[in-house]
mmCIF file of C-alpha atoms and ligand atoms in Angstrom:
data_model
loop_
_atom_site.group_PDB
_atom_site.id
_atom_site.type_symbol
_atom_site.label_atom_id
_atom_site.label_comp_id
_atom_site.label_asym_id
_atom_site.label_seq_id
_atom_site.Cartn_x
_atom_site.Cartn_y
_atom_site.Cartn_z
ATOM 1 C CA MET A 71 83.618 -100.334 219.892
ATOM 2 C CA SER A 72 84.746 -97.071 221.614
ATOM 3 C CA LEU A 73 83.797 -93.839 220.308
ATOM 4 C CA VAL A 74 87.019 -93.249 219.775
ATOM 5 C CA SER A 75 87.502 -96.006 217.844
ATOM 6 C CA ALA A 76 85.181 -95.358 215.658
ATOM 7 C CA ALA A 77 86.370 -92.159 214.858
ATOM 8 C CA GLU A 78 90.399 -93.230 214.064
ATOM 9 C CA GLN A 79 88.420 -96.422 212.114
ATOM 10 C CA LEU A 80 86.571 -93.472 209.981
ATOM 11 C CA GLU A 81 89.569 -91.235 209.838
ATOM 12 C CA ARG A 82 92.013 -94.460 207.925
ATOM 13 C CA GLU A 83 88.837 -95.832 206.212
ATOM 14 C CA GLY A 84 87.693 -92.849 204.672
ATOM 15 C CA LEU A 85 91.250 -91.636 204.014
ATOM 16 C CA GLU A 86 91.982 -94.819 201.811
ATOM 17 C CA ARG A 87 88.968 -94.362 200.024
ATOM 18 C CA ILE A 88 89.544 -90.708 199.417
ATOM 19 C CA ALA A 89 92.869 -91.911 197.845
ATOM 20 C CA ALA A 90 90.878 -94.376 195.837
ATOM 21 C CA ALA A 91 88.442 -92.204 194.279
ATOM 22 C CA THR A 92 90.120 -91.292 190.569
ATOM 23 C CA THR A 93 86.993 -89.298 189.204
ATOM 24 C CA ARG A 94 85.123 -86.494 190.556
ATOM 25 C CA GLU A 95 82.045 -88.489 190.818
ATOM 26 C CA GLU A 96 83.823 -91.420 192.751
ATOM 27 C CA LEU A 97 85.076 -88.288 195.396
ATOM 28 C CA GLU A 98 81.116 -86.322 195.922
ATOM 29 C CA ALA A 99 80.103 -90.249 196.872
ATOM 30 C CA ALA A 100 83.339 -90.942 199.361
ATOM 31 C CA ARG A 101 82.392 -87.133 200.982
ATOM 32 C CA THR A 102 78.679 -87.642 200.867
ATOM 33 C CA ALA A 103 79.541 -91.423 202.536
ATOM 34 C CA LEU A 104 81.600 -89.834 204.828
ATOM 35 C CA LEU A 105 80.643 -86.525 205.939
ATOM 36 C CA GLY A 106 77.025 -86.468 205.082
ATOM 37 C CA ARG A 107 74.787 -83.663 206.995
ATOM 38 C CA LYS A 108 71.779 -86.833 207.146
ATOM 39 C CA SER A 109 73.202 -90.695 206.185
ATOM 40 C CA GLY A 110 77.398 -89.720 206.512
ATOM 41 C CA ARG A 111 79.030 -91.871 208.669
ATOM 42 C CA LEU A 112 80.698 -89.053 210.577
ATOM 43 C CA THR A 113 76.733 -87.807 211.279
ATOM 44 C CA ALA A 114 75.632 -91.625 212.915
ATOM 45 C CA LEU A 115 78.519 -91.282 215.865
ATOM 46 C CA LEU A 116 77.985 -87.449 216.420
ATOM 47 C CA GLY A 117 74.479 -89.143 216.990
ATOM 48 C CA GLU A 118 75.805 -91.576 219.610
ATOM 49 C CA LEU A 119 77.813 -88.502 222.591
ATOM 50 C CA PRO A 120 74.390 -87.681 224.104
ATOM 51 C CA LYS A 121 74.893 -91.911 225.318
ATOM 52 C CA LEU A 122 77.970 -91.027 227.047
ATOM 53 C CA SER A 123 79.467 -89.404 230.629
ATOM 54 C CA PRO A 124 81.134 -85.944 229.947
ATOM 55 C CA GLU A 125 84.575 -87.665 230.473
ATOM 56 C CA GLU A 126 84.220 -89.412 227.592
ATOM 57 C CA LYS A 127 81.958 -87.654 226.013
ATOM 58 C CA ARG A 128 84.765 -84.637 225.360
ATOM 59 C CA ALA A 129 87.705 -87.017 223.783
ATOM 60 C CA ALA A 130 85.166 -88.882 222.082
ATOM 61 C CA GLY A 131 84.376 -85.441 220.814
ATOM 62 C CA ALA A 132 87.783 -84.059 220.119
ATOM 63 C CA ALA A 133 88.618 -88.057 218.176
ATOM 64 C CA LEU A 134 85.838 -87.235 215.653
ATOM 65 C CA ASN A 135 86.398 -83.140 215.601
ATOM 66 C CA LYS A 136 89.801 -84.445 214.345
ATOM 67 C CA ALA A 137 88.303 -86.472 211.816
ATOM 68 C CA LYS A 138 86.713 -84.135 210.200
ATOM 69 C CA LEU A 139 89.008 -81.775 209.514
ATOM 70 C CA LEU A 140 90.860 -84.106 208.601
ATOM 71 C CA LEU A 141 88.857 -85.964 205.612
ATOM 72 C CA GLU A 142 87.729 -82.207 205.254
ATOM 73 C CA GLY A 143 91.067 -80.992 203.973
ATOM 74 C CA ARG A 144 91.869 -84.623 202.481
ATOM 75 C CA LEU A 145 88.806 -83.720 199.717
ATOM 76 C CA GLY A 146 89.404 -80.975 198.888
ATOM 77 C CA GLU A 147 93.259 -81.930 198.043
ATOM 78 C CA ARG A 148 92.681 -84.840 196.286
ATOM 79 C CA GLU A 149 88.995 -82.436 194.128
ATOM 80 C CA ALA A 150 92.103 -79.606 193.380
ATOM 81 C CA GLU A 151 94.666 -83.158 192.085
ATOM 82 C CA LEU A 152 91.988 -84.769 190.312
ATOM 83 C CA ALA A 153 90.915 -81.453 188.504
ATOM 84 C CA ALA A 154 94.496 -80.546 187.100
ATOM 85 C CA ALA A 155 94.622 -84.157 186.462
ATOM 86 C CA ALA A 156 91.570 -83.237 184.155
ATOM 87 C CA ARG A 157 92.969 -80.565 182.417
ATOM 88 C CA SER A 158 97.046 -82.231 181.243
ATOM 89 C CA ARG A 159 94.292 -84.415 180.265
ATOM 90 C CA SER A 160 92.340 -82.334 177.979
ATOM 91 C CA ALA A 161 95.427 -80.434 176.901
ATOM 92 C CA PRO A 162 98.822 -82.534 176.244
ATOM 93 C CA VAL A 163 100.426 -79.893 174.485
ATOM 94 C CA ASP A 164 103.508 -78.822 174.936
ATOM 95 C CA VAL A 165 103.968 -76.294 172.397
ATOM 96 C CA THR A 166 107.786 -75.590 173.295
ATOM 97 C CA MET A 167 108.781 -79.063 172.813
ATOM 98 C CA PRO A 168 110.216 -80.029 169.486
ATOM 99 C CA SER A 169 109.034 -81.526 167.123
ATOM 100 C CA ARG A 170 109.182 -85.575 165.435
ATOM 101 C CA PRO A 171 111.348 -85.237 162.595
ATOM 102 C CA ARG A 172 108.984 -85.641 159.049
ATOM 103 C CA TRP A 173 111.097 -88.045 156.600
ATOM 104 C CA ARG A 174 111.811 -85.256 153.372
ATOM 105 C CA GLY A 175 111.754 -87.377 149.750
ATOM 106 C CA ALA A 176 115.109 -87.300 148.192
ATOM 107 C CA LYS A 177 115.927 -87.524 144.216
ATOM 108 C CA HIS A 178 118.852 -90.099 144.882
ATOM 109 C CA PRO A 179 122.244 -88.661 143.525
ATOM 110 C CA VAL A 180 121.838 -90.011 139.928
ATOM 111 C CA THR A 181 119.614 -88.234 139.139
ATOM 112 C CA LEU A 182 120.289 -84.872 140.615
ATOM 113 C CA ILE A 183 123.340 -84.897 138.519
ATOM 114 C CA ILE A 184 121.088 -86.085 135.304
ATOM 115 C CA GLU A 185 118.535 -83.084 135.730
ATOM 116 C CA GLU A 186 121.697 -80.508 136.207
ATOM 117 C CA VAL A 187 123.617 -82.392 132.706
ATOM 118 C CA GLU A 188 120.597 -82.060 131.309
ATOM 119 C CA GLN A 189 119.964 -78.576 131.891
ATOM 120 C CA ILE A 190 123.763 -77.106 131.029
ATOM 121 C CA PHE A 191 122.629 -78.390 127.447
ATOM 122 C CA ARG A 192 119.114 -77.199 126.898
ATOM 123 C CA GLU A 193 120.195 -74.097 127.647
ATOM 124 C CA LEU A 194 123.198 -74.634 124.489
ATOM 125 C CA GLY A 195 119.585 -75.820 122.139
ATOM 126 C CA PHE A 196 119.608 -79.287 123.221
ATOM 127 C CA THR A 197 116.778 -81.636 123.451
ATOM 128 C CA VAL A 198 115.978 -84.614 125.295
ATOM 129 C CA ALA A 199 115.869 -87.907 123.897
ATOM 130 C CA LEU A 200 114.847 -92.004 124.773
ATOM 131 C CA GLY A 201 115.374 -95.411 123.491
ATOM 132 C CA PRO A 202 114.148 -98.311 124.442
ATOM 133 C CA GLU A 203 116.686 -100.587 126.694
ATOM 134 C CA ALA A 204 115.729 -103.674 125.052
ATOM 135 C CA GLU A 205 117.812 -103.229 121.448
ATOM 136 C CA THR A 206 118.267 -105.428 118.503
ATOM 137 C CA GLU A 207 122.088 -105.569 117.334
ATOM 138 C CA TRP A 208 122.210 -103.777 114.684
ATOM 139 C CA TYR A 209 121.320 -100.424 116.859
ATOM 140 C CA ASN A 210 123.737 -101.027 119.033
ATOM 141 C CA PHE A 211 126.777 -102.280 117.735
ATOM 142 C CA THR A 212 125.871 -102.892 113.729
ATOM 143 C CA ALA A 213 124.556 -99.577 112.771
ATOM 144 C CA LEU A 214 127.744 -97.573 115.476
ATOM 145 C CA ASN A 215 130.285 -99.163 113.270
ATOM 146 C CA PHE A 216 131.264 -102.423 115.005
ATOM 147 C CA PRO A 217 133.531 -105.158 113.039
ATOM 148 C CA PRO A 218 130.827 -107.972 113.265
ATOM 149 C CA ASP A 219 134.077 -110.008 115.405
ATOM 150 C CA HIS A 220 134.234 -107.043 118.057
ATOM 151 C CA PRO A 221 134.878 -108.736 120.800
ATOM 152 C CA ALA A 222 131.833 -106.112 122.760
ATOM 153 C CA MET A 223 129.932 -108.112 120.437
ATOM 154 C CA ASP A 224 130.974 -110.783 122.923
ATOM 155 C CA MET A 225 128.379 -112.883 125.285
ATOM 156 C CA HIS A 226 131.041 -112.291 127.995
ATOM 157 C CA ASP A 227 130.359 -108.568 127.771
ATOM 158 C CA THR A 228 126.613 -108.038 126.875
ATOM 159 C CA LEU A 229 123.690 -109.529 128.430
ATOM 160 C CA TYR A 230 121.348 -111.028 125.182
ATOM 161 C CA LEU A 231 117.867 -111.210 125.659
ATOM 162 C CA GLY A 232 117.572 -113.692 122.869
ATOM 163 C CA ASP A 233 118.628 -114.858 118.945
ATOM 164 C CA ASP A 234 118.877 -110.918 117.998
ATOM 165 C CA MET A 235 117.682 -108.615 121.078
ATOM 166 C CA LEU A 236 120.225 -107.273 123.592
ATOM 167 C CA LEU A 237 119.983 -105.660 126.784
ATOM 168 C CA ARG A 238 121.686 -102.022 125.457
ATOM 169 C CA THR A 239 125.370 -101.598 126.251
ATOM 170 C CA HIS A 240 125.312 -98.082 126.391
ATOM 171 C CA THR A 241 123.231 -95.490 125.323
ATOM 172 C CA SER A 242 124.697 -94.458 121.283
ATOM 173 C CA PRO A 243 121.936 -96.751 119.440
ATOM 174 C CA VAL A 244 119.565 -93.820 120.160
ATOM 175 C CA GLN A 245 122.141 -91.469 117.869
ATOM 176 C CA ILE A 246 121.385 -94.311 115.717
ATOM 177 C CA ARG A 247 117.810 -93.155 115.875
ATOM 178 C CA THR A 248 116.878 -90.388 116.206
ATOM 179 C CA LEU A 249 119.203 -89.214 113.606
ATOM 180 C CA GLN A 250 116.950 -92.174 111.559
ATOM 181 C CA THR A 251 113.869 -90.184 112.936
ATOM 182 C CA TYR A 252 114.383 -86.478 112.437
ATOM 183 C CA GLY A 253 117.764 -86.699 110.645
ATOM 184 C CA ALA A 254 120.065 -83.038 110.406
ATOM 185 C CA PRO A 255 120.135 -80.721 111.917
ATOM 186 C CA VAL A 256 119.591 -82.484 115.704
ATOM 187 C CA ARG A 257 120.983 -81.964 118.644
ATOM 188 C CA ILE A 258 119.838 -83.710 121.336
ATOM 189 C CA ILE A 259 121.154 -85.233 125.110
ATOM 190 C CA VAL A 260 120.313 -89.052 125.667
ATOM 191 C CA PRO A 261 119.431 -89.847 129.147
ATOM 192 C CA GLY A 262 119.020 -93.842 130.458
ATOM 193 C CA ASN A 263 119.724 -97.319 132.155
ATOM 194 C CA VAL A 264 122.493 -99.525 129.874
ATOM 195 C CA TYR A 265 123.938 -103.208 130.999
ATOM 196 C CA ARG A 266 126.689 -105.324 131.123
ATOM 197 C CA ARG A 267 127.835 -107.798 132.282
ATOM 198 C CA ASP A 268 130.350 -106.564 134.511
ATOM 199 C CA PHE A 269 131.319 -107.981 138.125
ATOM 200 C CA PHE A 270 129.241 -106.149 140.914
ATOM 201 C CA ASP A 271 132.467 -104.439 142.519
ATOM 202 C CA ALA A 272 133.197 -100.881 144.265
ATOM 203 C CA SER A 273 133.287 -99.459 140.750
ATOM 204 C CA HIS A 274 131.601 -101.840 138.195
ATOM 205 C CA ALA A 275 127.585 -102.130 138.256
ATOM 206 C CA PRO A 276 125.772 -104.577 135.951
ATOM 207 C CA MET A 277 123.408 -101.098 134.925
ATOM 208 C CA PHE A 278 124.411 -97.872 134.408
ATOM 209 C CA ALA A 279 123.043 -94.542 133.356
ATOM 210 C CA GLN A 280 124.741 -92.909 130.738
ATOM 211 C CA ILE A 281 123.471 -89.801 128.921
ATOM 212 C CA GLU A 282 124.524 -89.311 125.259
ATOM 213 C CA GLY A 283 125.072 -86.522 123.506
ATOM 214 C CA LEU A 284 125.167 -85.755 119.586
ATOM 215 C CA ALA A 285 125.001 -82.663 117.585
ATOM 216 C CA VAL A 286 125.301 -83.107 113.498
ATOM 217 C CA ASP A 287 125.191 -79.885 111.407
ATOM 218 C CA GLU A 288 126.749 -78.383 108.913
ATOM 219 C CA GLY A 289 130.513 -76.742 109.275
ATOM 220 C CA VAL A 290 130.420 -78.744 113.018
ATOM 221 C CA SER A 291 133.947 -79.687 113.778
ATOM 222 C CA PHE A 292 136.253 -80.788 116.697
ATOM 223 C CA VAL A 293 136.681 -77.030 117.693
ATOM 224 C CA ASP A 294 133.228 -77.343 118.678
ATOM 225 C CA LEU A 295 133.022 -80.737 120.910
ATOM 226 C CA LYS A 296 135.782 -78.873 123.042
ATOM 227 C CA ALA A 297 134.444 -76.053 123.530
ATOM 228 C CA THR A 298 130.647 -77.455 124.408
ATOM 229 C CA LEU A 299 132.514 -80.227 126.912
ATOM 230 C CA THR A 300 134.451 -77.458 128.535
ATOM 231 C CA HIS A 301 132.448 -75.208 129.058
ATOM 232 C CA PHE A 302 129.669 -77.952 130.458
ATOM 233 C CA ALA A 303 132.783 -79.357 132.779
ATOM 234 C CA GLN A 304 132.895 -75.732 134.503
ATOM 235 C CA GLN A 305 129.305 -75.266 134.739
ATOM 236 C CA LEU A 306 128.567 -79.116 136.594
ATOM 237 C CA LEU A 307 131.934 -78.479 138.632
ATOM 238 C CA GLY A 308 133.208 -74.663 138.909
ATOM 239 C CA GLU A 309 136.295 -73.047 137.269
ATOM 240 C CA ILE A 310 137.674 -77.027 136.669
ATOM 241 C CA ARG A 311 141.037 -77.925 134.638
ATOM 242 C CA THR A 312 139.793 -80.321 131.657
ATOM 243 C CA ARG A 313 142.216 -82.142 129.426
ATOM 244 C CA PHE A 314 141.545 -84.688 126.452
ATOM 245 C CA ARG A 315 142.956 -87.317 125.547
ATOM 246 C CA PRO A 316 143.253 -89.687 121.959
ATOM 247 C CA SER A 317 140.968 -93.257 122.784
ATOM 248 C CA PHE A 318 139.340 -94.995 120.184
ATOM 249 C CA PHE A 319 135.102 -96.586 119.429
ATOM 250 C CA PRO A 320 134.034 -97.760 116.244
ATOM 251 C CA PHE A 321 130.952 -94.710 115.814
ATOM 252 C CA THR A 322 133.647 -91.501 116.074
ATOM 253 C CA GLU A 323 136.644 -90.397 114.457
ATOM 254 C CA PRO A 324 138.856 -89.038 116.118
ATOM 255 C CA SER A 325 137.750 -90.175 119.350
ATOM 256 C CA ALA A 326 138.865 -88.521 122.844
ATOM 257 C CA GLU A 327 138.487 -88.650 126.235
ATOM 258 C CA MET A 328 138.072 -86.390 128.543
ATOM 259 C CA ASP A 329 139.503 -85.803 132.691
ATOM 260 C CA VAL A 330 138.475 -82.592 134.649
ATOM 261 C CA GLN A 331 140.947 -82.582 137.379
ATOM 262 C CA CYS A 332 140.135 -84.322 140.677
ATOM 263 C CA VAL A 333 137.800 -82.428 142.869
ATOM 264 C CA THR A 334 139.056 -84.313 145.978
ATOM 265 C CA CYS A 335 142.601 -83.355 145.559
ATOM 266 C CA GLN A 336 142.385 -80.475 143.668
ATOM 267 C CA GLY A 337 144.602 -82.119 141.353
ATOM 268 C CA SER A 338 147.919 -83.293 143.970
ATOM 269 C CA GLY A 339 146.491 -86.991 143.728
ATOM 270 C CA CYS A 340 144.645 -89.194 146.079
ATOM 271 C CA ALA A 341 142.386 -92.405 146.813
ATOM 272 C CA THR A 342 139.690 -90.821 144.369
ATOM 273 C CA CYS A 343 141.886 -89.699 141.232
ATOM 274 C CA LYS A 344 144.339 -92.944 142.195
ATOM 275 C CA GLY A 345 146.847 -90.425 142.155
ATOM 276 C CA SER A 346 146.877 -89.547 139.365
ATOM 277 C CA GLY A 347 145.173 -85.965 139.463
ATOM 278 C CA TRP A 348 142.756 -86.667 137.106
ATOM 279 C CA LEU A 349 138.997 -87.987 137.070
ATOM 280 C CA GLU A 350 138.231 -89.634 133.620
ATOM 281 C CA ILE A 351 134.210 -88.227 133.298
ATOM 282 C CA LEU A 352 133.210 -88.751 129.542
ATOM 283 C CA GLY A 353 134.205 -90.504 125.562
ATOM 284 C CA ALA A 354 133.344 -88.406 123.081
ATOM 285 C CA GLY A 355 134.672 -87.970 118.711
ATOM 286 C CA MET A 356 133.205 -86.885 115.617
ATOM 287 C CA VAL A 357 130.586 -89.007 114.712
ATOM 288 C CA HIS A 358 131.807 -91.515 111.743
ATOM 289 C CA PRO A 359 130.995 -90.767 108.699
ATOM 290 C CA GLU A 360 129.956 -94.645 108.487
ATOM 291 C CA VAL A 361 127.308 -93.805 111.568
ATOM 292 C CA LEU A 362 125.701 -91.049 109.689
ATOM 293 C CA SER A 363 125.120 -93.104 106.546
ATOM 294 C CA ALA A 364 124.054 -95.828 108.108
ATOM 295 C CA SER A 365 120.998 -93.165 109.492
ATOM 296 C CA GLY A 366 120.572 -92.273 106.472
ATOM 297 C CA VAL A 367 122.608 -88.787 107.137
ATOM 298 C CA ASP A 368 124.773 -87.946 104.052
ATOM 299 C CA PRO A 369 128.099 -87.752 105.339
ATOM 300 C CA GLU A 370 129.255 -85.001 102.647
ATOM 301 C CA GLN A 371 127.186 -83.375 103.775
ATOM 302 C CA TYR A 372 126.938 -82.798 107.354
ATOM 303 C CA THR A 373 129.183 -83.380 110.192
ATOM 304 C CA GLY A 374 129.051 -84.582 114.203
ATOM 305 C CA TRP A 375 129.913 -84.961 117.896
ATOM 306 C CA ALA A 376 129.508 -87.360 120.283
ATOM 307 C CA PHE A 377 129.269 -87.986 123.078
ATOM 308 C CA GLY A 378 128.642 -90.235 126.291
ATOM 309 C CA MET A 379 129.583 -90.051 129.852
ATOM 310 C CA GLY A 380 128.367 -91.814 133.362
ATOM 311 C CA PRO A 381 126.098 -89.807 135.881
ATOM 312 C CA GLY A 382 127.179 -92.187 138.458
ATOM 313 C CA ARG A 383 131.188 -91.450 138.150
ATOM 314 C CA MET A 384 130.349 -87.905 138.225
ATOM 315 C CA ALA A 385 127.649 -88.253 141.497
ATOM 316 C CA MET A 386 130.907 -90.164 142.877
ATOM 317 C CA ALA A 387 133.247 -86.749 142.203
ATOM 318 C CA ARG A 388 131.087 -84.446 142.844
ATOM 319 C CA TYR A 389 129.095 -85.828 145.615
ATOM 320 C CA GLY A 390 133.168 -87.987 147.246
ATOM 321 C CA ILE A 391 131.466 -91.288 147.606
ATOM 322 C CA PRO A 392 134.128 -93.575 147.657
ATOM 323 C CA ASP A 393 131.698 -97.439 146.341
ATOM 324 C CA ILE A 394 129.332 -97.431 143.539
ATOM 325 C CA ARG A 395 127.561 -100.229 145.077
ATOM 326 C CA ALA A 396 126.395 -97.116 147.466
ATOM 327 C CA LEU A 397 124.061 -95.611 144.701
ATOM 328 C CA TYR A 398 122.602 -98.962 144.217
ATOM 329 C CA ASP A 399 121.691 -100.492 147.888
ATOM 330 C CA SER A 400 118.408 -97.878 148.394
ATOM 331 C CA ASP A 401 119.921 -96.818 151.988
ATOM 332 C CA VAL A 402 117.830 -94.656 153.342
ATOM 333 C CA ARG A 403 120.242 -93.271 155.115
ATOM 334 C CA PHE A 404 122.834 -92.476 152.132
ATOM 335 C CA LEU A 405 119.501 -91.507 149.914
ATOM 336 C CA GLN A 406 118.773 -88.820 152.606
ATOM 337 C CA GLN A 407 121.371 -86.630 152.718
ATOM 338 C CA PHE A 408 120.558 -85.896 148.951
ATOM 339 C CA ALA A 409 117.601 -84.199 150.429
ATOM 340 C CA ARG A 410 117.760 -80.317 149.792
HETATM 341 N N1 LIG B 554 129.219 -95.236 123.739
HETATM 342 C C1 LIG B 554 130.511 -95.100 124.711
HETATM 343 C C2 LIG B 554 130.788 -95.922 125.596
HETATM 344 O O1 LIG B 554 129.812 -96.562 126.179
HETATM 345 C C3 LIG B 554 131.249 -94.027 125.025
HETATM 346 C C4 LIG B 554 130.745 -92.788 123.790
HETATM 347 C C5 LIG B 554 130.005 -91.702 122.751
HETATM 348 C C6 LIG B 554 132.133 -92.054 122.776
HETATM 349 C C7 LIG B 554 129.697 -91.434 121.979
HETATM 350 C C8 LIG B 554 131.959 -91.628 122.292
HETATM 351 C C9 LIG B 554 130.842 -91.118 121.568
HETATM 352 O O2 LIG B 554 131.633 -96.112 126.764
#
């Protein structure tokens, strides 16, 4: 092989080897093997020059010089490339890049309403009380003046756990338990879950939250009930119109239901209020004398008023939630919207 083609071969193979080097060490080894002064391939080829004729010497000299310059240039470039890659590996942080979103916990909309309701009543001197979800017939119905054949006691409406145990159908049994334990006067607010054998559709759930309220003292009248609940509605929903309609509950007399002007349409009528312009938010009334007697409180000395409301319905009205099942699905995309 002529020295010229040997120079060309050195050039080709040298470029390949430089390109294949992925570390500084590999690149230095390539430099030594190719251009090393003592035992490099270029040095070996230069050693052949004296054996050639003057013409061959000129051609071969030029070819070897070209190979040397090319390889030296390429070694320098590759060295810069490897240094840049090492730098980007050791400092891969682009501080201008937006960070990955963090999941933040959010309170459930029903919890948000319960906390707000508790706070409004705490400021009026009420205390939070709790009671068991598994109740006896006596606490859930009898002591609350339900007649023995009342349809609510039917297996059809109530989830029974045994002969005399059931899942409470409302938070009202806590009225009895609290009056038995503390007597009068008393002012309590009772959040809790209740159970009914309902179909699970857009507006009914077999388990839902309720908030009970009870105020018993001397000289308490319907005026206190109406003023307190109107104040409450305006604290929770802003300057909103309210109305009381007569109603019936076995444990209150007289009884009423309170409506607020529909928060979606401001009263003109829409799908949320089924065209009526009003949303029912609670049932209330003056505590029936039989209920006070059953709890050991003298109805000649004390009177009281009570209410029960559904925070789920309030959450739906407040946040414009069209289907009650959204409150029970635990879909994080829904719940995330309440993070604050
Ligand atoms: N317990 C009633 C219900 O579940 C609500 C209520 C409570 C009404 C207290 C009057 C007084 O529907």
